[in-house]
mmCIF file of C-alpha atoms and ligand atoms in Angstrom:
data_model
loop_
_atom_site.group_PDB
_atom_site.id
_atom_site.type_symbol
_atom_site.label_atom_id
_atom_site.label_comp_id
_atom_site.label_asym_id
_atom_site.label_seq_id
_atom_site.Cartn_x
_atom_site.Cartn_y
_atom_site.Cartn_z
ATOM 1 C CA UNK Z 1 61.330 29.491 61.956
ATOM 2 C CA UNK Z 2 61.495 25.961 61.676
ATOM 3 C CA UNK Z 3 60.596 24.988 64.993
ATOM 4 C CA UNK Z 4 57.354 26.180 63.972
ATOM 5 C CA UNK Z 5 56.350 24.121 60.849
ATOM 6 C CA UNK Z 6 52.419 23.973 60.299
ATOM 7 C CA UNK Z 7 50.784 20.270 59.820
ATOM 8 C CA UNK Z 8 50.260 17.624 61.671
ATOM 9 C CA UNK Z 9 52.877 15.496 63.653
ATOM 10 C CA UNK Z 10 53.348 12.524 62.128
ATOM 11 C CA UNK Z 11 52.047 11.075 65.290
ATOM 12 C CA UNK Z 12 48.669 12.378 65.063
ATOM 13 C CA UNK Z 13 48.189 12.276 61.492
ATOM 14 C CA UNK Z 14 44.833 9.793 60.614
ATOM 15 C CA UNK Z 15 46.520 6.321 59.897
ATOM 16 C CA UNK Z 16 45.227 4.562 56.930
ATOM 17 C CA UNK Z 17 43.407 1.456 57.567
ATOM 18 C CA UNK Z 18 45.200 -1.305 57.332
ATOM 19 C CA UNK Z 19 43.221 -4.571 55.537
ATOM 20 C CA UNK Z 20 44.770 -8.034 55.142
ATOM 21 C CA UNK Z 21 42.334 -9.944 52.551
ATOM 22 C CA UNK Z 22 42.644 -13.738 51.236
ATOM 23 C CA UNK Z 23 41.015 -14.458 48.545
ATOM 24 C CA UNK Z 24 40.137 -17.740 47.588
ATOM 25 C CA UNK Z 25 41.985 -17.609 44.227
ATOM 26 C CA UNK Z 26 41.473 -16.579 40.353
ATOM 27 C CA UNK Z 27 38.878 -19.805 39.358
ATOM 28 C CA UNK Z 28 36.309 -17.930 37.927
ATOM 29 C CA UNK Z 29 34.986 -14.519 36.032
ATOM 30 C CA UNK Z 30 33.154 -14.464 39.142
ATOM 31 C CA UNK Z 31 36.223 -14.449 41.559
ATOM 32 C CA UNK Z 32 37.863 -11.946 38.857
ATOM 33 C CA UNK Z 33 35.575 -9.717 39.313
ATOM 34 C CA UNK Z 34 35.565 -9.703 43.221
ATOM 35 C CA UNK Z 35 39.218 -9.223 43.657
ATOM 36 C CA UNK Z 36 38.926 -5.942 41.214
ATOM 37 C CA UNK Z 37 36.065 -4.918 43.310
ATOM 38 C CA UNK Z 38 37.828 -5.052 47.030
ATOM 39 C CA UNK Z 39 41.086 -3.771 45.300
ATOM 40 C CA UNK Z 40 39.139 -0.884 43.599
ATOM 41 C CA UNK Z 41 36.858 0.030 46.818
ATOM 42 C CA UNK Z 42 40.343 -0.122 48.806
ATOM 43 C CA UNK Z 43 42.207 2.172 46.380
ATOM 44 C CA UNK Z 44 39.243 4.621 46.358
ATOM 45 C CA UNK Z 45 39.391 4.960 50.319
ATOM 46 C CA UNK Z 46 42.862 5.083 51.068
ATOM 47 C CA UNK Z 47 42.968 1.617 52.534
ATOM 48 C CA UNK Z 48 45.852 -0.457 52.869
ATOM 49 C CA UNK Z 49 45.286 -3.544 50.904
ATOM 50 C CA UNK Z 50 47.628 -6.387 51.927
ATOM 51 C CA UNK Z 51 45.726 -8.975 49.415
ATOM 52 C CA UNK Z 52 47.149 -12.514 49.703
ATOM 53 C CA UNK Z 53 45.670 -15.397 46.434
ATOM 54 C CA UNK Z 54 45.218 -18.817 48.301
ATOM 55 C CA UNK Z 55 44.767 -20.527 44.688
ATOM 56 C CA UNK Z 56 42.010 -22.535 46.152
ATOM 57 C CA UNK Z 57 44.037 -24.083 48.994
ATOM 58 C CA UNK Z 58 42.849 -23.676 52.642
ATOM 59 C CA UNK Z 59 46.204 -24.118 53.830
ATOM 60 C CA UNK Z 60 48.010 -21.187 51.764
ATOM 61 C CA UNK Z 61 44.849 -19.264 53.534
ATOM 62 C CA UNK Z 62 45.822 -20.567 56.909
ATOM 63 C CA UNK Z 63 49.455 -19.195 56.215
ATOM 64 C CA UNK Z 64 48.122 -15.766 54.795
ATOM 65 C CA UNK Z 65 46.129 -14.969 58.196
ATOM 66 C CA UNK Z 66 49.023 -15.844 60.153
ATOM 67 C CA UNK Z 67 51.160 -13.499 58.982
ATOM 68 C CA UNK Z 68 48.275 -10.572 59.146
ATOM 69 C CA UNK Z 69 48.380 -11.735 62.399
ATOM 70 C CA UNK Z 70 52.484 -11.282 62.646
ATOM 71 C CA UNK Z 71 52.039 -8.017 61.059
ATOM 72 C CA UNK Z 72 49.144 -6.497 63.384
ATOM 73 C CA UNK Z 73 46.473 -5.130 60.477
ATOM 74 C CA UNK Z 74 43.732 -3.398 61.778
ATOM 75 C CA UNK Z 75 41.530 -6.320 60.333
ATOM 76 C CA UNK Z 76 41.621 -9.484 58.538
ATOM 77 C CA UNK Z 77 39.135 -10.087 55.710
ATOM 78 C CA UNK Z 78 39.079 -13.721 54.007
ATOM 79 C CA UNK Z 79 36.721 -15.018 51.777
ATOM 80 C CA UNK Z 80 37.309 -19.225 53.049
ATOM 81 C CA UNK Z 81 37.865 -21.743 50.491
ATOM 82 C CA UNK Z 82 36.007 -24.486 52.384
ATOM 83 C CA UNK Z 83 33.625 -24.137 55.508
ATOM 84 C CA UNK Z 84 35.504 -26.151 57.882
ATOM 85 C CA UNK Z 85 38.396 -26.132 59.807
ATOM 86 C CA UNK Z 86 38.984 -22.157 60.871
ATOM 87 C CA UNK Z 87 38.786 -22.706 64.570
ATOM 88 C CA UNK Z 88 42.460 -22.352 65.309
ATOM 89 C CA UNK Z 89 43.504 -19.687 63.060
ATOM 90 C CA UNK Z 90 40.338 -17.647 64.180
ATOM 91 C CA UNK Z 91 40.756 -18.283 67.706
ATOM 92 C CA UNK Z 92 44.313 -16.700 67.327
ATOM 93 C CA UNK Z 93 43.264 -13.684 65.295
ATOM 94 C CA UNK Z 94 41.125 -13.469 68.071
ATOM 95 C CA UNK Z 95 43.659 -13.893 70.815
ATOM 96 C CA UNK Z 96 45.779 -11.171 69.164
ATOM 97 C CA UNK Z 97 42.326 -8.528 69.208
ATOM 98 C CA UNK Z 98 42.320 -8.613 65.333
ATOM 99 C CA UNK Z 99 38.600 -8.487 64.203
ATOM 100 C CA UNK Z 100 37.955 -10.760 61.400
ATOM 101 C CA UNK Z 101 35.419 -10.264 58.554
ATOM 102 C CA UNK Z 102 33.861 -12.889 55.979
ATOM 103 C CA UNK Z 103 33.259 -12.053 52.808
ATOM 104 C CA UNK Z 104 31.289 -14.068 50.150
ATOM 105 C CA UNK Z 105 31.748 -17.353 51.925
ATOM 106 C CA UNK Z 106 30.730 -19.030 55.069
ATOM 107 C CA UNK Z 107 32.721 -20.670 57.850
ATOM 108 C CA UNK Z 108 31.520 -23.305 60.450
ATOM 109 C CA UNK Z 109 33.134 -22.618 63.288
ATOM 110 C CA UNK Z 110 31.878 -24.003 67.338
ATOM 111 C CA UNK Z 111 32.281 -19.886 68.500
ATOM 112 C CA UNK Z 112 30.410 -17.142 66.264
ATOM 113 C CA UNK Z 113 32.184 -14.617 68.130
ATOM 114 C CA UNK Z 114 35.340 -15.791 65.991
ATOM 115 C CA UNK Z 115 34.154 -13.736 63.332
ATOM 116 C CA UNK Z 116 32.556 -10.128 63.892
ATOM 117 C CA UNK Z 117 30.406 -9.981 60.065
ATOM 118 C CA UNK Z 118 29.991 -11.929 57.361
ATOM 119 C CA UNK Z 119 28.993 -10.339 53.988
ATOM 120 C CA UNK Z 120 28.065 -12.644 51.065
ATOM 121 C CA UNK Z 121 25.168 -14.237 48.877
ATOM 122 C CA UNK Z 122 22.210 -16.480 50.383
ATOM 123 C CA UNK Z 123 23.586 -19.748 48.732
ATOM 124 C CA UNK Z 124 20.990 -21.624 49.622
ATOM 125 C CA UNK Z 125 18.389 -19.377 48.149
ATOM 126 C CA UNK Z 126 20.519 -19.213 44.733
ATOM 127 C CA UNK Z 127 20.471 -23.047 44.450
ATOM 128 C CA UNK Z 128 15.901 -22.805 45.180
ATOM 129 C CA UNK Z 129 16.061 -20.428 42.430
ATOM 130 C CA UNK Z 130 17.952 -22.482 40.169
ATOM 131 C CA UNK Z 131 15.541 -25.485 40.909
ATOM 132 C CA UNK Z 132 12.595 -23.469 41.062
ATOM 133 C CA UNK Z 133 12.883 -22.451 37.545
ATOM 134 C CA UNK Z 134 13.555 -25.648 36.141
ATOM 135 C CA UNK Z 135 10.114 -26.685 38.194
ATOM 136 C CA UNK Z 136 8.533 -24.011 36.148
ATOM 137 C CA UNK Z 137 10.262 -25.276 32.803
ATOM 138 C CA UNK Z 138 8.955 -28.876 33.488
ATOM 139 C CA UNK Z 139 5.220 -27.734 33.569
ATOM 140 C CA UNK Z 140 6.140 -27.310 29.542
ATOM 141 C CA UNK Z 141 6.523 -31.157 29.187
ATOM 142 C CA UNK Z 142 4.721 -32.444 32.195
ATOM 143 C CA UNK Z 143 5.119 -36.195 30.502
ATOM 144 C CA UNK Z 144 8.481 -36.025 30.457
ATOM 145 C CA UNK Z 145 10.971 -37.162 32.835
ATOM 146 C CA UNK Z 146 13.723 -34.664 32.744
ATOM 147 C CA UNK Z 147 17.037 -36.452 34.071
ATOM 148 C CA UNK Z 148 19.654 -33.468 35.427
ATOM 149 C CA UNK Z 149 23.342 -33.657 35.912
ATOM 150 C CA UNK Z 150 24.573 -31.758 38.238
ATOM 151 C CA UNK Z 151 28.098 -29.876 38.379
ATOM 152 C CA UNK Z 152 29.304 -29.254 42.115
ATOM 153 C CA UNK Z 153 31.574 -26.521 42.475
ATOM 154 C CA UNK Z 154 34.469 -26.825 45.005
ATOM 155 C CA UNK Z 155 34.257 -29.778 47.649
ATOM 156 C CA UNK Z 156 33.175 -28.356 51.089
ATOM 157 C CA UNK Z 157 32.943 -25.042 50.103
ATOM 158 C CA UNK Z 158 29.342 -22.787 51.214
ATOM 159 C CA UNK Z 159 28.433 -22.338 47.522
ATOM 160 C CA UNK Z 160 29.080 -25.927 46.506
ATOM 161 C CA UNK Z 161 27.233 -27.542 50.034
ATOM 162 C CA UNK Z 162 24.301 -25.046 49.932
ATOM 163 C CA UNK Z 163 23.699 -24.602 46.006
ATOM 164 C CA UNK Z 164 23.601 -28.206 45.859
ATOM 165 C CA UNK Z 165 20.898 -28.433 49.091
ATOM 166 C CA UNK Z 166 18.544 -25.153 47.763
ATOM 167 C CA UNK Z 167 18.373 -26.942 44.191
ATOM 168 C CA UNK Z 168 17.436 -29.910 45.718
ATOM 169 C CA UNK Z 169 14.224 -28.961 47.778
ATOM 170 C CA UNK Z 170 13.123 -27.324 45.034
ATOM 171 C CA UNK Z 171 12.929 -30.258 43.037
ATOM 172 C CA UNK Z 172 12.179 -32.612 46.098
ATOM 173 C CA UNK Z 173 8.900 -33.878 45.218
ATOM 174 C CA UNK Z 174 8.835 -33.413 41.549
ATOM 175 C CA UNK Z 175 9.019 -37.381 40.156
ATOM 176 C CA UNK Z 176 9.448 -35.974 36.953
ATOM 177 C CA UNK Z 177 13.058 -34.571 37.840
ATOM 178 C CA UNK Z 178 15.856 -36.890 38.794
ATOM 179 C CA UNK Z 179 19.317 -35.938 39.348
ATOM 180 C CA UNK Z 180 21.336 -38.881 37.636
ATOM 181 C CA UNK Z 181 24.850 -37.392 38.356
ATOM 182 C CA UNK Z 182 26.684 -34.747 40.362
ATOM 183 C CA UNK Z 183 30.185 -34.476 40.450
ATOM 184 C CA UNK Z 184 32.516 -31.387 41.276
ATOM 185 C CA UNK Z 185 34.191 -29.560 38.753
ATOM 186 C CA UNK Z 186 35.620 -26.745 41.303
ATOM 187 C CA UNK Z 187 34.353 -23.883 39.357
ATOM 188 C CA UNK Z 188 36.633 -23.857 36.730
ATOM 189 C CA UNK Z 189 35.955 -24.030 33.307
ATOM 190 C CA UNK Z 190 38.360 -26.705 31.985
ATOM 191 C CA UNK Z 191 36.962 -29.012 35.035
ATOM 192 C CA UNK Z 192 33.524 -28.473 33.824
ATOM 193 C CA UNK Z 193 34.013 -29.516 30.449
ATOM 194 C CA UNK Z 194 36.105 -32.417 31.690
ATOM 195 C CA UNK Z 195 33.533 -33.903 33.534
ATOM 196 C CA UNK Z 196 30.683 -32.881 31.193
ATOM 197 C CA UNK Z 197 32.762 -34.990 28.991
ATOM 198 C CA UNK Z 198 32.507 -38.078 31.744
ATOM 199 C CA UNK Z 199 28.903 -38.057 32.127
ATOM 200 C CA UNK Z 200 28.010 -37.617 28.272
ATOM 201 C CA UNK Z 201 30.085 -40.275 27.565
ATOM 202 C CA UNK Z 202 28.797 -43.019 30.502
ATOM 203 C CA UNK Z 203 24.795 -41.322 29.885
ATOM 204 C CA UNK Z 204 25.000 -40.151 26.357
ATOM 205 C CA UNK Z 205 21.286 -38.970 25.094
ATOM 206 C CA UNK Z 206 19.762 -39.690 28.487
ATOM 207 C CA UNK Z 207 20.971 -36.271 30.062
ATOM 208 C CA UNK Z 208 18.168 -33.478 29.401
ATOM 209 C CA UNK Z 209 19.212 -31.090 32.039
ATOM 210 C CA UNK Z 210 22.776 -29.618 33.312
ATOM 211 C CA UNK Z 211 23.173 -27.668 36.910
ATOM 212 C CA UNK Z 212 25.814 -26.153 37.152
ATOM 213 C CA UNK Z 213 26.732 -24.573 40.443
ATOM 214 C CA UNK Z 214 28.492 -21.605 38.336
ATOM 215 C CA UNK Z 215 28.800 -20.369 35.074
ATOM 216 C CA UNK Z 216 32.301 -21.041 34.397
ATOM 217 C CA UNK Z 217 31.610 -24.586 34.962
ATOM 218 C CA UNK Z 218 28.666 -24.288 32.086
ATOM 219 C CA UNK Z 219 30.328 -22.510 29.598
ATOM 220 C CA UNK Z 220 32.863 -25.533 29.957
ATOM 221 C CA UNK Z 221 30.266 -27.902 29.910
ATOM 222 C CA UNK Z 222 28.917 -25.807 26.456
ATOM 223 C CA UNK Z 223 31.749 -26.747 24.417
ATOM 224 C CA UNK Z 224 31.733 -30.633 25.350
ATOM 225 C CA UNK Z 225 28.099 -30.587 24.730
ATOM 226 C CA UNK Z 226 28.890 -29.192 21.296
ATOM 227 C CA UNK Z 227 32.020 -31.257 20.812
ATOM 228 C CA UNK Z 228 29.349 -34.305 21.108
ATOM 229 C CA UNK Z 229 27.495 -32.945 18.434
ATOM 230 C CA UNK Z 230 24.322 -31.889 20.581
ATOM 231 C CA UNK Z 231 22.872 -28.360 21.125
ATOM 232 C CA UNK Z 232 23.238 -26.674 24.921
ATOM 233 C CA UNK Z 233 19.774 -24.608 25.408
ATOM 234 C CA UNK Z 234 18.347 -27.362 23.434
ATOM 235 C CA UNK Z 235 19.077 -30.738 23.190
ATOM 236 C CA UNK Z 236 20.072 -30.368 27.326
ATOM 237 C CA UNK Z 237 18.711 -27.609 28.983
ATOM 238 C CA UNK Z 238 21.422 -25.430 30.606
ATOM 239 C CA UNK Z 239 20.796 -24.077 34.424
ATOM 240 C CA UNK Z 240 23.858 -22.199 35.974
ATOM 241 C CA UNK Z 241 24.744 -19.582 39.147
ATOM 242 C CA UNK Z 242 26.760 -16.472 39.106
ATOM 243 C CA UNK Z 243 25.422 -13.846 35.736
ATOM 244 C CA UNK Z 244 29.138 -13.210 34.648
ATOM 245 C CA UNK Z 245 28.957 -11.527 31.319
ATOM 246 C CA UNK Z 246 29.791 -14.813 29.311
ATOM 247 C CA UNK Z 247 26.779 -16.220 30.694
ATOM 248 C CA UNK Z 248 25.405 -13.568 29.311
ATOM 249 C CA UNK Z 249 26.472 -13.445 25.676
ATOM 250 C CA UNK Z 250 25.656 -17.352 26.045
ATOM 251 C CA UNK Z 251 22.173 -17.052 26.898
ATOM 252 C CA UNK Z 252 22.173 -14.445 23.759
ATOM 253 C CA UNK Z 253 23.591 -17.162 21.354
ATOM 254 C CA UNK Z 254 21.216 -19.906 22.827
ATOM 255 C CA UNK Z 255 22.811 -21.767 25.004
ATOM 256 C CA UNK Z 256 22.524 -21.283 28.235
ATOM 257 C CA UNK Z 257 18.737 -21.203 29.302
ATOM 258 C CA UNK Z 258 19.219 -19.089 32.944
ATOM 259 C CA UNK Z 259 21.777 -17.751 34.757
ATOM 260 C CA UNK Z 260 20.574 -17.465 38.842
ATOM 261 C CA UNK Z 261 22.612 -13.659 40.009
ATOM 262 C CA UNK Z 262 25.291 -13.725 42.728
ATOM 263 C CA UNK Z 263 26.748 -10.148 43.178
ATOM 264 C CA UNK Z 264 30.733 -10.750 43.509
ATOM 265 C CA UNK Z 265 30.847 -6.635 43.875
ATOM 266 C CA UNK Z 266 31.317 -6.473 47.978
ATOM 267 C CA UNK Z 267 34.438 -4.386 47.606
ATOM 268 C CA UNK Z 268 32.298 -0.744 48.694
ATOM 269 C CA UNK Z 269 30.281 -2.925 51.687
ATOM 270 C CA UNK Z 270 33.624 -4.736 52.757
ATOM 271 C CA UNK Z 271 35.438 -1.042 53.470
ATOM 272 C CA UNK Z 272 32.595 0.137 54.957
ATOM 273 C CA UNK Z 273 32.162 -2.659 57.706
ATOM 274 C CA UNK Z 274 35.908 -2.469 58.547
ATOM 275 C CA UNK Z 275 35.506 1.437 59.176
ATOM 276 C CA UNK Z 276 32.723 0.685 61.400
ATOM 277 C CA UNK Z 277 34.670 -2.035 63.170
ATOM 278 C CA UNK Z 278 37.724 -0.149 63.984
ATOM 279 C CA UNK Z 279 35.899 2.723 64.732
ATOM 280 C CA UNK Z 280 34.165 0.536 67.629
ATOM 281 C CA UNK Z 281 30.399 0.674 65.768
ATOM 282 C CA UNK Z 282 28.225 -2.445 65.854
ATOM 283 C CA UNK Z 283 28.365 -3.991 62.776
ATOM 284 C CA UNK Z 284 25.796 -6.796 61.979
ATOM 285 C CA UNK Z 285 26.523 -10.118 61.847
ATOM 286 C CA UNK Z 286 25.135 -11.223 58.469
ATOM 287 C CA UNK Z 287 24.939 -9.029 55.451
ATOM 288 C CA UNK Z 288 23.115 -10.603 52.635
ATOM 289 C CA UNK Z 289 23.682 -8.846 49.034
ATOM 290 C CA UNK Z 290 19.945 -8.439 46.582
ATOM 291 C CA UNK Z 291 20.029 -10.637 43.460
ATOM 292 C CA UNK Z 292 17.851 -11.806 40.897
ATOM 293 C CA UNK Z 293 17.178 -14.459 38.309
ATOM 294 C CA UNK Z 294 18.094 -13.803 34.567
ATOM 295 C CA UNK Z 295 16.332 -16.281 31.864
ATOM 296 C CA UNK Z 296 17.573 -16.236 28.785
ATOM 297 C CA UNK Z 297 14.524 -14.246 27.530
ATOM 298 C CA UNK Z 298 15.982 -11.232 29.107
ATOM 299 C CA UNK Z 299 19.532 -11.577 28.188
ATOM 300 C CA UNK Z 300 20.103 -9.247 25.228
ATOM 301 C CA UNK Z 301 17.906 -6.350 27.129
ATOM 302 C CA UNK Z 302 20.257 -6.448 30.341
ATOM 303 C CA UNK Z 303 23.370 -7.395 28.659
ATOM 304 C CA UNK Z 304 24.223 -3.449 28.229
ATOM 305 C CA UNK Z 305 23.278 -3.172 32.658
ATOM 306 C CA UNK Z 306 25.887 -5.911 33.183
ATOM 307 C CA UNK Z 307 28.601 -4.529 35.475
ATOM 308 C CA UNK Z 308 30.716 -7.677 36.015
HETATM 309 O O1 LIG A 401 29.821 -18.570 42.401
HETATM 310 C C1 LIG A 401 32.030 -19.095 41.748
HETATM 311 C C2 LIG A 401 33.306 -18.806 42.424
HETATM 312 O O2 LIG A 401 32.022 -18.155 46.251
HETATM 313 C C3 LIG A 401 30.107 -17.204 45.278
HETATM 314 O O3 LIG A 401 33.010 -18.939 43.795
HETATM 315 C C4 LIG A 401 31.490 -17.669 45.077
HETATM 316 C C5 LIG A 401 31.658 -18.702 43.985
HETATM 317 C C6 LIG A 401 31.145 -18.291 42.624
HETATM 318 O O4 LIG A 401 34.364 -19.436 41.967
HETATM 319 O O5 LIG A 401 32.023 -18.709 40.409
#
């Protein structure tokens, strides 16, 4: 009786999909809540997550896609620290038939077809919004000259290069707004209060605006405004990127005048572009997730919506 078991050979059984992700590391709520959404979305479709943390080092990321590479996933998903410098580790994913996926961040590479899709924010557009908004804000004191500071996030990565380039054609133009500083604090909290700290202390009362390219970075950037015994959302008005919750519940207790929306949820969209991939669809080649812009006006009434 044996001999004729029911099920499927082993052989033929449906093999889960096999993903190898590297994330760019645990620097922000934002990044938090991305690694729970790709981990979640995998769990939910029986995907094989291999999920390697580069803690914000493009060479732990090199490493990471290597050994996907050793160990033959279906595909290799990365969200890259910095835009440069992927060619060779691409070009042997490539060489090995491994399709590769981007997720939140952009890569500069000399061959597109190094990369099949890349899913993420419009940077670029999240940096006019920023500025565009402080434009708006200016017409309030049109006398004044405002003088920003601006908090990069991490040196030569997409979010850092384009936030930084959308913010400033907003603002090109505008006499009335003049970027005195900019400095990275790669998007952590402790390095945005550090160098909050810095320029308070070399421009003191002078500063009237901070930038920061995410919230993490101005929540930092809060507390050393505080600690020099001036009020963030008033004495300095208080511009970030990203809508984490703690934006949020600082925009409720006044200080922190806008938070510009970047969705860090991809997990679902991720899945579904490596099904399509390894089941030979066309995927396209740029996915761009919908945000919005949330002044502080509005805080308390979306608070409750708030999913990350
Ligand atoms: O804005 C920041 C994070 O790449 C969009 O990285 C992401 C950025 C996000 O650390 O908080």
């Amino acid at each position: 009786a044996a001999a004729f078991t029911l099920g499927v050979p082993a052989a033929f059984a449906a093999k889960p999909l096999v993903i190898g992700f590297s994330q760019v590391g645990a620097e922000s709520e934002w990044r938090t809540a991305n690694t729970v959404s790709i981990k979640d979305a995998a769990k939910k479709e029986g995907v094989t997550l291999k999920f390697a943390d580069a803690q914000q080092k493009q060479e732990n990321q090199v490493k990471a896609i290597r050994s996907f590479i050793a160990q033959r996933v279906d595909v290799i998903a990365f969200s890259p620290v910095v835009e440069s410098g992927w060619d060779t580790v691409l070009l042997e994913a490539k060489r090995a038939k491994i399709p590769v996926i981007l997720t939140d961040r952009a890569v500069k590479v000399s061959d597109p077809s190094l990369y099949v899709s890349f899913l993420g924010s419009d940077f670029v557009e999240e940096g006019r919004r920023a500025g565009n908004w402080l434009v708006e804000r200016q017409k309030k004191t049109p006398d004044a000259v405002l003088n920003i500071v601006e908090l990069q996030g991490t040196v030569g990565s997409a979010p850092a290069l384009d936030r930084k380039k959308g913010f400033e054609e907003a603002i090109a133009g505008n006499a009335k707004l003049k970027v005195i500083r900019s400095q990275t604090g790669d998007f952590t909290r402790a390095k945005g209060k550090e160098v909050m700290e810095a320029f308070l202390k070399a421009e003191g009362k002078k500063i009237n605006v901070l930038y920061a390219h995410n919230d993490d970075m101005a929540i930092g950037a809060i507390q050393a405004i505080e600690e020099a015994g001036l009020k963030p959302g008033k004495d300095i008005i208080v511009i970030s990127i990203d809508g984490v919750k703690g934006a949020f519940e600082a925009m409720i207790a006044g200080k922190l005048n806008v938070t510009v929306e970047c969705n860090p949820l991809l997990g679902p969209q991720l899945m579904q572009i490596a099904r399509d991939v390894v089941g030979g669809k066309a995927v396209p080649k740029r996915v761009v997730t919908q945000e919005s812009v949330f002044p502080a006006e509005v805080a308390a009434k979306e608070f409750p919506n708030r999913k990350y």
